[in-house]
Amino acid sequence: MSISADSTTHESVAAAQPVPEPTPEEAAQLEQLYKDFDAENLIPLWTEIADLMPMVPSPKAVPHVWRWNDLYPLAARAGDLVPVGRGGERRAIALANPGLGNTPYATPTLWAAIQYLGAHETAPEHRHSQNAFRFVVEGEGVWTVVNGDPVAMRRGDFLLTPGWNFHGHHNDTDQPMAWIDGLDIPFVHYADAGFFEFGTERVTDEATPDISRSERLWAHPGLRPLSGLQDTVNSPISAYRWEHTDAALREQLLLEDEGHPATVSQGHAAVRYSNPTTGGDVMPTIRAEFHRLRAGASTESLREVGSSVWQVFEGTGTAVLNGESKVLEKGDLFVVPSWAEWFLQAETEFDLFRFSDAPIFERLNFNRTYIEGRNK
């Protein structure tokens, strides 16, 4: 069968092959059989197959949009009322997908939140199994300290906190700052693989350097220190700076103007943040990308196994999610569940950050993509 959705279901196949009704004696025996299954904590496949093995993915998560202009004021109110400190640790407000019940998950594998740190506040250090990152849509003045290395957080920066790295944040200014956090919390929770450990009450280094030590060692294009030839599971670069991301996207579009192959599709430039020791993803469970569409450009319509969360960095445009159009502007976040159909249309130049669970599904060989008009 094709990987696109069609009308075939388990029920329709069963209906085409009717079986005789059981006799009264057989019906009584079947009833007793199911009671005996229950008594032994057994469930037969034939009663569950439609849910356990759907013809195509049937996610409980739904496409949804969170508006930055709604999120930020709520985070600011929390900043006035909820302290940052031991126990709660972070003033982070999770995006809860309406299709997943009352769970703080954007998708079954991804956690996303807006985190808010007030003037001169410090979020104390801790570490956990879960992989994490920060992406800054506006503001500056906060340093995240990862394993003792202070890393400046500024607009457009993508910052890593891989699993089991001690980390805390401190705001060195008179102004609050907010950003988004992304983690693999749902996946780790489902797998019962989580560990957590408290660190220092503040941060181990309250310095405020412009450039972190990890960047000084690793963030030089095409150059790898001979002191770091061993491949690492996570990228050793703590911060991927906006000026480099912006320049890479700009040059792709300029090359396209000059007639050279450089973009994903007409008017669509994109980059993937990568681990310089392997060339692969920055962390084993999370992929991160940045996309830029020219005004008037659009992406192809596609479906993918695995889910993603997007944030608009700049510009205005539309995300069409399972046929429903959502107009987006700076800061807005939206989620694309597994196998949901989606594409983007740019009104102005449209910049978007994206993170996904693609590395998990690729390693398990469950990854699949259906592009409208190309696949059958």
Short mmCIF file of C-alpha atoms in Angstrom, two decimals:
data_model
loop_
_atom_site.label_atom_id
_atom_site.label_comp_id
_atom_site.label_asym_id
_atom_site.label_seq_id
_atom_site.Cartn_x
_atom_site.Cartn_y
_atom_site.Cartn_z
CA MET A 1 0.00 0.00 0.00
CA SER A 2 1.12 3.59 -0.46
CA ILE A 3 2.37 5.63 2.49
CA SER A 4 -0.21 8.31 1.86
CA ALA A 5 -3.55 8.14 3.64
CA ASP A 6 -6.27 6.13 1.92
CA SER A 7 -9.72 4.84 2.84
CA THR A 8 -8.63 1.33 3.84
CA THR A 9 -9.14 0.53 7.52
CA HIS A 10 -9.03 -2.58 9.68
CA GLU A 11 -12.80 -2.28 10.04
CA SER A 12 -13.42 -2.07 6.29
CA VAL A 13 -11.26 -5.14 5.63
CA ALA A 14 -13.04 -7.08 8.40
CA ALA A 15 -16.45 -6.02 7.06
CA ALA A 16 -15.53 -7.42 3.64
CA GLN A 17 -14.88 -10.83 5.20
CA PRO A 18 -17.89 -11.50 7.45
CA VAL A 19 -17.80 -14.47 9.79
CA PRO A 20 -20.83 -16.44 11.02
CA GLU A 21 -22.43 -15.35 14.28
CA PRO A 22 -21.39 -17.64 17.18
CA THR A 23 -23.90 -20.11 18.51
CA PRO A 24 -25.25 -19.48 22.03
CA GLU A 25 -22.85 -22.11 23.38
CA GLU A 26 -19.87 -20.51 21.56
CA ALA A 27 -20.94 -17.03 22.76
CA ALA A 28 -20.93 -18.24 26.38
CA GLN A 29 -17.51 -19.82 25.90
CA LEU A 30 -16.17 -16.60 24.36
CA GLU A 31 -17.51 -14.55 27.26
CA GLN A 32 -15.76 -16.84 29.71
CA LEU A 33 -12.56 -16.71 27.62
CA TYR A 34 -12.44 -12.92 27.84
CA LYS A 35 -13.08 -13.03 31.59
CA ASP A 36 -10.19 -15.46 31.95
CA PHE A 37 -7.99 -13.14 29.87
CA ASP A 38 -8.84 -10.29 32.24
CA ALA A 39 -8.07 -12.41 35.29
CA GLU A 40 -4.58 -13.13 33.95
CA ASN A 41 -3.94 -9.55 32.77
CA LEU A 42 -4.05 -10.55 29.11
CA ILE A 43 -5.43 -8.60 26.15
CA PRO A 44 -5.95 -10.26 22.74
CA LEU A 45 -4.51 -8.46 19.72
CA TRP A 46 -7.64 -8.90 17.60
CA THR A 47 -9.60 -6.47 19.82
CA GLU A 48 -6.87 -3.80 19.78
CA ILE A 49 -5.19 -3.96 16.38
CA ALA A 50 -6.85 -0.85 14.94
CA ASP A 51 -5.39 1.27 17.76
CA LEU A 52 -2.05 -0.51 18.05
CA MET A 53 -1.34 -0.86 14.32
CA PRO A 54 -3.17 1.89 12.39
CA MET A 55 -2.88 1.95 8.60
CA VAL A 56 -1.06 5.31 8.91
CA PRO A 57 0.05 7.21 12.05
CA SER A 58 -2.94 8.45 14.03
CA PRO A 59 -1.49 10.86 16.59
CA LYS A 60 -3.38 12.11 19.62
CA ALA A 61 -1.39 15.36 19.41
CA VAL A 62 -3.01 18.01 17.23
CA PRO A 63 -1.63 20.97 15.28
CA HIS A 64 -1.80 24.04 17.49
CA VAL A 65 -0.54 27.64 17.63
CA TRP A 66 0.56 29.59 20.71
CA ARG A 67 0.75 33.37 20.28
CA TRP A 68 3.84 35.14 21.61
CA ASN A 69 1.74 38.21 22.38
CA ASP A 70 -0.30 36.03 24.74
CA LEU A 71 2.58 33.99 26.16
CA TYR A 72 4.90 36.83 27.13
CA PRO A 73 2.44 38.79 29.32
CA LEU A 74 1.52 35.58 31.15
CA ALA A 75 5.19 34.81 31.72
CA ALA A 76 5.71 38.36 33.00
CA ARG A 77 2.83 37.93 35.46
CA ALA A 78 4.43 34.72 36.66
CA GLY A 79 7.65 36.71 37.08
CA ASP A 80 5.86 39.02 39.53
CA LEU A 81 4.25 36.21 41.51
CA VAL A 82 6.39 33.04 41.29
CA PRO A 83 9.95 33.03 42.67
CA VAL A 84 12.83 31.18 41.06
CA GLY A 85 14.59 28.84 43.45
CA ARG A 86 15.12 25.35 44.76
CA GLY A 87 12.35 22.84 44.15
CA GLY A 88 10.61 24.50 41.21
CA GLU A 89 14.04 25.50 39.85
CA ARG A 90 12.84 27.36 36.74
CA ARG A 91 10.10 29.80 35.83
CA ALA A 92 9.29 27.80 32.71
CA ILE A 93 5.75 27.50 31.33
CA ALA A 94 5.21 24.48 29.10
CA LEU A 95 3.18 24.43 25.89
CA ALA A 96 0.48 21.81 26.45
CA ASN A 97 -0.87 20.19 23.30
CA PRO A 98 -4.70 20.12 23.52
CA GLY A 99 -4.78 16.59 22.11
CA LEU A 100 -2.59 15.09 24.84
CA GLY A 101 -4.88 15.63 27.80
CA ASN A 102 -3.60 17.51 30.79
CA THR A 103 0.09 16.84 30.13
CA PRO A 104 2.79 19.54 29.74
CA TYR A 105 3.91 18.17 26.36
CA ALA A 106 3.96 19.84 22.95
CA THR A 107 4.17 16.39 21.34
CA PRO A 108 4.58 12.84 22.72
CA THR A 109 8.38 13.26 22.47
CA LEU A 110 9.03 17.03 22.73
CA TRP A 111 8.67 19.57 25.51
CA ALA A 112 8.66 23.30 24.75
CA ALA A 113 8.27 26.21 27.14
CA ILE A 114 8.70 29.92 27.55
CA GLN A 115 11.19 30.62 30.35
CA TYR A 116 11.25 34.02 32.09
CA LEU A 117 14.07 35.39 34.25
CA GLY A 118 13.63 38.71 36.02
CA ALA A 119 16.17 41.47 36.53
CA HIS A 120 19.22 40.28 38.49
CA GLU A 121 17.66 36.87 39.13
CA THR A 122 19.57 33.60 39.18
CA ALA A 123 18.16 30.18 38.36
CA PRO A 124 20.30 27.74 40.40
CA GLU A 125 22.33 24.98 38.83
CA HIS A 126 21.11 21.43 38.32
CA ARG A 127 21.53 18.65 35.80
CA HIS A 128 19.29 15.97 34.32
CA SER A 129 19.25 13.16 31.79
CA GLN A 130 17.03 15.13 29.43
CA ASN A 131 18.68 17.01 26.56
CA ALA A 132 17.84 20.72 26.41
CA PHE A 133 18.41 23.88 24.39
CA ARG A 134 17.46 27.56 24.45
CA PHE A 135 16.42 29.71 21.51
CA VAL A 136 16.20 33.48 21.92
CA VAL A 137 13.59 35.37 19.91
CA GLU A 138 14.24 38.73 21.62
CA GLY A 139 16.34 40.30 24.35
CA GLU A 140 19.76 39.80 25.89
CA GLY A 141 21.53 40.13 29.21
CA VAL A 142 21.25 36.55 30.51
CA TRP A 143 24.14 34.12 30.71
CA THR A 144 23.53 30.39 30.86
CA VAL A 145 26.39 28.64 32.65
CA VAL A 146 26.96 25.11 31.31
CA ASN A 147 29.48 22.98 33.21
CA GLY A 148 31.06 26.17 34.52
CA ASP A 149 31.26 27.92 31.12
CA PRO A 150 29.28 31.21 31.00
CA VAL A 151 27.46 31.56 27.65
CA ALA A 152 25.85 34.85 26.63
CA MET A 153 22.25 34.58 25.38
CA ARG A 154 21.26 37.03 22.65
CA ARG A 155 18.56 37.39 20.02
CA GLY A 156 18.72 34.66 17.38
CA ASP A 157 21.15 32.49 19.32
CA PHE A 158 20.65 28.73 19.64
CA LEU A 159 22.23 27.43 22.86
CA LEU A 160 22.81 23.83 23.97
CA THR A 161 22.49 22.15 27.34
CA PRO A 162 23.02 18.44 26.58
CA GLY A 163 21.90 15.83 29.06
CA TRP A 164 23.75 15.49 32.38
CA ASN A 165 25.51 18.86 32.06
CA PHE A 166 25.22 21.13 35.10
CA HIS A 167 23.58 24.42 34.13
CA GLY A 168 22.04 27.54 35.60
CA HIS A 169 21.16 31.03 34.37
CA HIS A 170 21.79 34.51 35.71
CA ASN A 171 20.42 37.85 34.56
CA ASP A 172 23.00 40.60 34.84
CA THR A 173 20.69 43.45 33.83
CA ASP A 174 17.83 45.60 35.14
CA GLN A 175 15.44 44.09 32.58
CA PRO A 176 13.69 40.71 32.44
CA MET A 177 14.32 38.30 29.57
CA ALA A 178 12.34 35.41 28.10
CA TRP A 179 13.27 32.66 25.66
CA ILE A 180 12.04 29.21 24.63
CA ASP A 181 13.32 25.95 26.03
CA GLY A 182 13.16 22.69 24.12
CA LEU A 183 13.74 19.28 25.72
CA ASP A 184 13.08 15.59 25.15
CA ILE A 185 11.26 15.30 28.51
CA PRO A 186 8.25 13.28 27.24
CA PHE A 187 10.46 10.72 25.50
CA VAL A 188 12.73 10.29 28.54
CA HIS A 189 9.73 10.12 30.87
CA TYR A 190 8.01 7.46 28.75
CA ALA A 191 11.21 5.41 28.64
CA ASP A 192 11.70 5.69 32.43
CA ALA A 193 15.24 6.94 31.78
CA GLY A 194 15.28 10.18 33.79
CA PHE A 195 17.80 11.19 36.46
CA PHE A 196 18.09 14.59 38.20
CA GLU A 197 20.69 16.16 40.50
CA PHE A 198 20.86 19.54 42.25
CA GLY A 199 23.96 21.67 41.78
CA THR A 200 25.11 24.90 43.41
CA GLU A 201 22.64 27.40 44.86
CA ARG A 202 23.61 29.96 42.22
CA VAL A 203 26.00 29.36 39.28
CA THR A 204 29.63 28.27 39.41
CA ASP A 205 30.88 31.23 37.35
CA GLU A 206 29.08 34.59 37.33
CA ALA A 207 31.38 36.12 34.71
CA THR A 208 29.78 37.77 31.66
CA PRO A 209 32.13 37.16 28.69
CA ASP A 210 31.02 38.00 25.15
CA ILE A 211 32.22 34.60 23.93
CA SER A 212 32.16 31.31 25.84
CA ARG A 213 35.18 29.05 26.19
CA SER A 214 33.52 26.35 24.08
CA GLU A 215 33.03 28.83 21.20
CA ARG A 216 36.63 30.02 21.46
CA LEU A 217 37.77 26.42 21.02
CA TRP A 218 35.20 25.04 18.57
CA ALA A 219 33.28 27.74 16.69
CA HIS A 220 35.63 28.34 13.77
CA PRO A 221 34.18 27.24 10.39
CA GLY A 222 35.82 24.11 9.02
CA LEU A 223 38.46 24.00 11.75
CA ARG A 224 38.68 21.35 14.46
CA PRO A 225 41.11 21.52 17.37
CA LEU A 226 43.59 18.65 17.46
CA SER A 227 42.94 18.51 21.20
CA GLY A 228 39.38 17.39 20.37
CA LEU A 229 39.61 14.65 17.74
CA GLN A 230 37.34 12.21 19.59
CA ASP A 231 33.74 12.20 18.36
CA THR A 232 31.20 13.36 20.94
CA VAL A 233 27.53 12.36 21.36
CA ASN A 234 26.52 16.02 21.71
CA SER A 235 27.94 19.04 19.97
CA PRO A 236 30.77 20.67 21.96
CA ILE A 237 29.61 24.11 20.76
CA SER A 238 27.53 25.79 23.47
CA ALA A 239 26.11 28.57 21.29
CA TYR A 240 25.32 28.89 17.60
CA ARG A 241 25.29 32.63 17.03
CA TRP A 242 22.69 34.50 15.01
CA GLU A 243 25.24 36.37 12.89
CA HIS A 244 26.47 33.07 11.44
CA THR A 245 22.97 31.65 10.90
CA ASP A 246 21.82 34.87 9.23
CA ALA A 247 24.86 35.01 6.96
CA ALA A 248 24.43 31.38 5.86
CA LEU A 249 20.78 31.92 4.93
CA ARG A 250 21.51 35.19 3.17
CA GLU A 251 24.25 33.64 1.05
CA GLN A 252 22.02 30.73 0.00
CA LEU A 253 19.48 33.18 -1.41
CA LEU A 254 22.19 35.27 -3.08
CA LEU A 255 23.59 32.14 -4.73
CA GLU A 256 20.08 31.28 -5.92
CA ASP A 257 19.83 34.79 -7.44
CA GLU A 258 23.09 34.09 -9.28
CA GLY A 259 21.72 30.85 -10.72
CA HIS A 260 23.61 28.42 -8.48
CA PRO A 261 22.03 25.50 -6.56
CA ALA A 262 21.93 26.43 -2.89
CA THR A 263 18.36 26.45 -1.58
CA VAL A 264 15.93 23.70 -0.58
CA SER A 265 13.42 24.98 -3.12
CA GLN A 266 12.77 28.26 -4.91
CA GLY A 267 13.02 31.05 -2.35
CA HIS A 268 13.50 28.67 0.58
CA ALA A 269 16.87 28.77 2.35
CA ALA A 270 17.51 26.48 5.31
CA VAL A 271 20.31 25.27 7.58
CA ARG A 272 20.67 22.51 10.15
CA TYR A 273 22.68 23.05 13.32
CA SER A 274 25.26 20.26 13.48
CA ASN A 275 27.78 18.57 15.73
CA PRO A 276 31.24 19.39 14.32
CA THR A 277 32.72 16.13 15.59
CA THR A 278 30.31 13.91 13.66
CA GLY A 279 28.51 16.10 11.14
CA GLY A 280 25.26 14.81 12.65
CA ASP A 281 22.64 16.37 14.87
CA VAL A 282 23.61 18.54 17.82
CA MET A 283 22.05 16.09 20.29
CA PRO A 284 20.99 12.44 19.95
CA THR A 285 17.25 13.07 20.37
CA ILE A 286 16.75 16.58 18.97
CA ARG A 287 17.28 18.11 15.53
CA ALA A 288 17.36 21.89 15.10
CA GLU A 289 17.04 23.92 11.90
CA PHE A 290 16.48 27.48 10.73
CA HIS A 291 14.39 28.34 7.67
CA ARG A 292 14.07 31.56 5.65
CA LEU A 293 11.46 32.07 2.93
CA ARG A 294 11.46 34.98 0.54
CA ALA A 295 8.29 37.08 0.48
CA GLY A 296 5.73 35.14 -1.57
CA ALA A 297 7.60 31.82 -1.40
CA SER A 298 6.12 28.60 -0.07
CA THR A 299 7.35 25.16 0.93
CA GLU A 300 6.16 21.86 -0.47
CA SER A 301 3.24 20.15 1.23
CA LEU A 302 4.43 17.11 3.14
CA ARG A 303 3.86 14.63 5.94
CA GLU A 304 6.61 13.23 8.15
CA VAL A 305 6.84 10.53 10.81
CA GLY A 306 7.92 12.37 13.94
CA SER A 307 6.87 15.73 15.31
CA SER A 308 8.26 19.25 15.34
CA VAL A 309 7.84 22.62 17.02
CA TRP A 310 8.40 25.89 15.15
CA GLN A 311 8.86 29.49 16.27
CA VAL A 312 8.60 32.52 14.03
CA PHE A 313 11.74 34.60 14.46
CA GLU A 314 10.86 37.45 12.11
CA GLY A 315 8.31 38.32 9.46
CA THR A 316 4.76 37.22 8.76
CA GLY A 317 3.31 34.25 6.91
CA THR A 318 0.95 31.32 7.11
CA ALA A 319 1.28 27.72 8.26
CA VAL A 320 -1.27 25.40 6.67
CA LEU A 321 -1.74 22.50 9.10
CA ASN A 322 -3.99 19.63 8.01
CA GLY A 323 -5.70 22.06 5.65
CA GLU A 324 -6.27 24.81 8.24
CA SER A 325 -4.47 28.13 7.69
CA LYS A 326 -2.85 29.86 10.66
CA VAL A 327 -1.50 33.39 10.17
CA LEU A 328 1.74 33.84 12.10
CA GLU A 329 3.96 36.68 13.24
CA LYS A 330 7.09 37.20 15.32
CA GLY A 331 7.38 34.90 18.34
CA ASP A 332 4.39 32.67 17.54
CA LEU A 333 4.95 28.95 18.09
CA PHE A 334 3.18 26.04 16.41
CA VAL A 335 3.39 22.28 16.59
CA VAL A 336 3.24 19.75 13.74
CA PRO A 337 2.33 16.26 15.01
CA SER A 338 3.52 13.08 13.33
CA TRP A 339 2.04 12.56 9.85
CA ALA A 340 0.15 15.87 9.91
CA GLU A 341 0.12 17.56 6.52
CA TRP A 342 1.80 20.96 6.54
CA PHE A 343 3.33 23.68 4.40
CA LEU A 344 4.39 27.31 4.85
CA GLN A 345 3.63 30.44 2.85
CA ALA A 346 5.56 33.68 3.35
CA GLU A 347 3.90 37.08 3.22
CA THR A 348 7.08 39.02 4.02
CA GLU A 349 10.54 37.53 4.35
CA PHE A 350 9.77 34.78 6.83
CA ASP A 351 12.33 33.44 9.33
CA LEU A 352 11.51 30.38 11.44
CA PHE A 353 13.36 28.21 13.95
CA ARG A 354 12.42 24.52 14.06
CA PHE A 355 13.24 21.61 16.34
CA SER A 356 12.12 18.01 15.98
CA ASP A 357 12.53 14.44 17.21
CA ALA A 358 13.87 13.26 13.82
CA PRO A 359 17.09 11.70 15.20
CA ILE A 360 15.06 9.23 17.28
CA PHE A 361 13.02 8.01 14.34
CA GLU A 362 15.99 7.86 11.97
CA ARG A 363 17.99 5.71 14.38
CA LEU A 364 15.02 3.37 14.76
CA ASN A 365 14.45 3.37 10.98
CA PHE A 366 10.86 4.52 11.50
CA ASN A 367 11.35 7.77 9.57
CA ARG A 368 9.11 8.32 6.53
CA THR A 369 8.25 11.38 4.48
CA TYR A 370 5.41 11.88 2.01
CA ILE A 371 5.65 14.89 -0.30
CA GLU A 372 2.48 15.87 -2.12
CA GLY A 373 2.88 15.44 -5.87
CA ARG A 374 6.10 13.42 -5.58
CA ASN A 375 5.37 10.25 -3.59
CA LYS A 376 2.75 7.59 -4.22
#
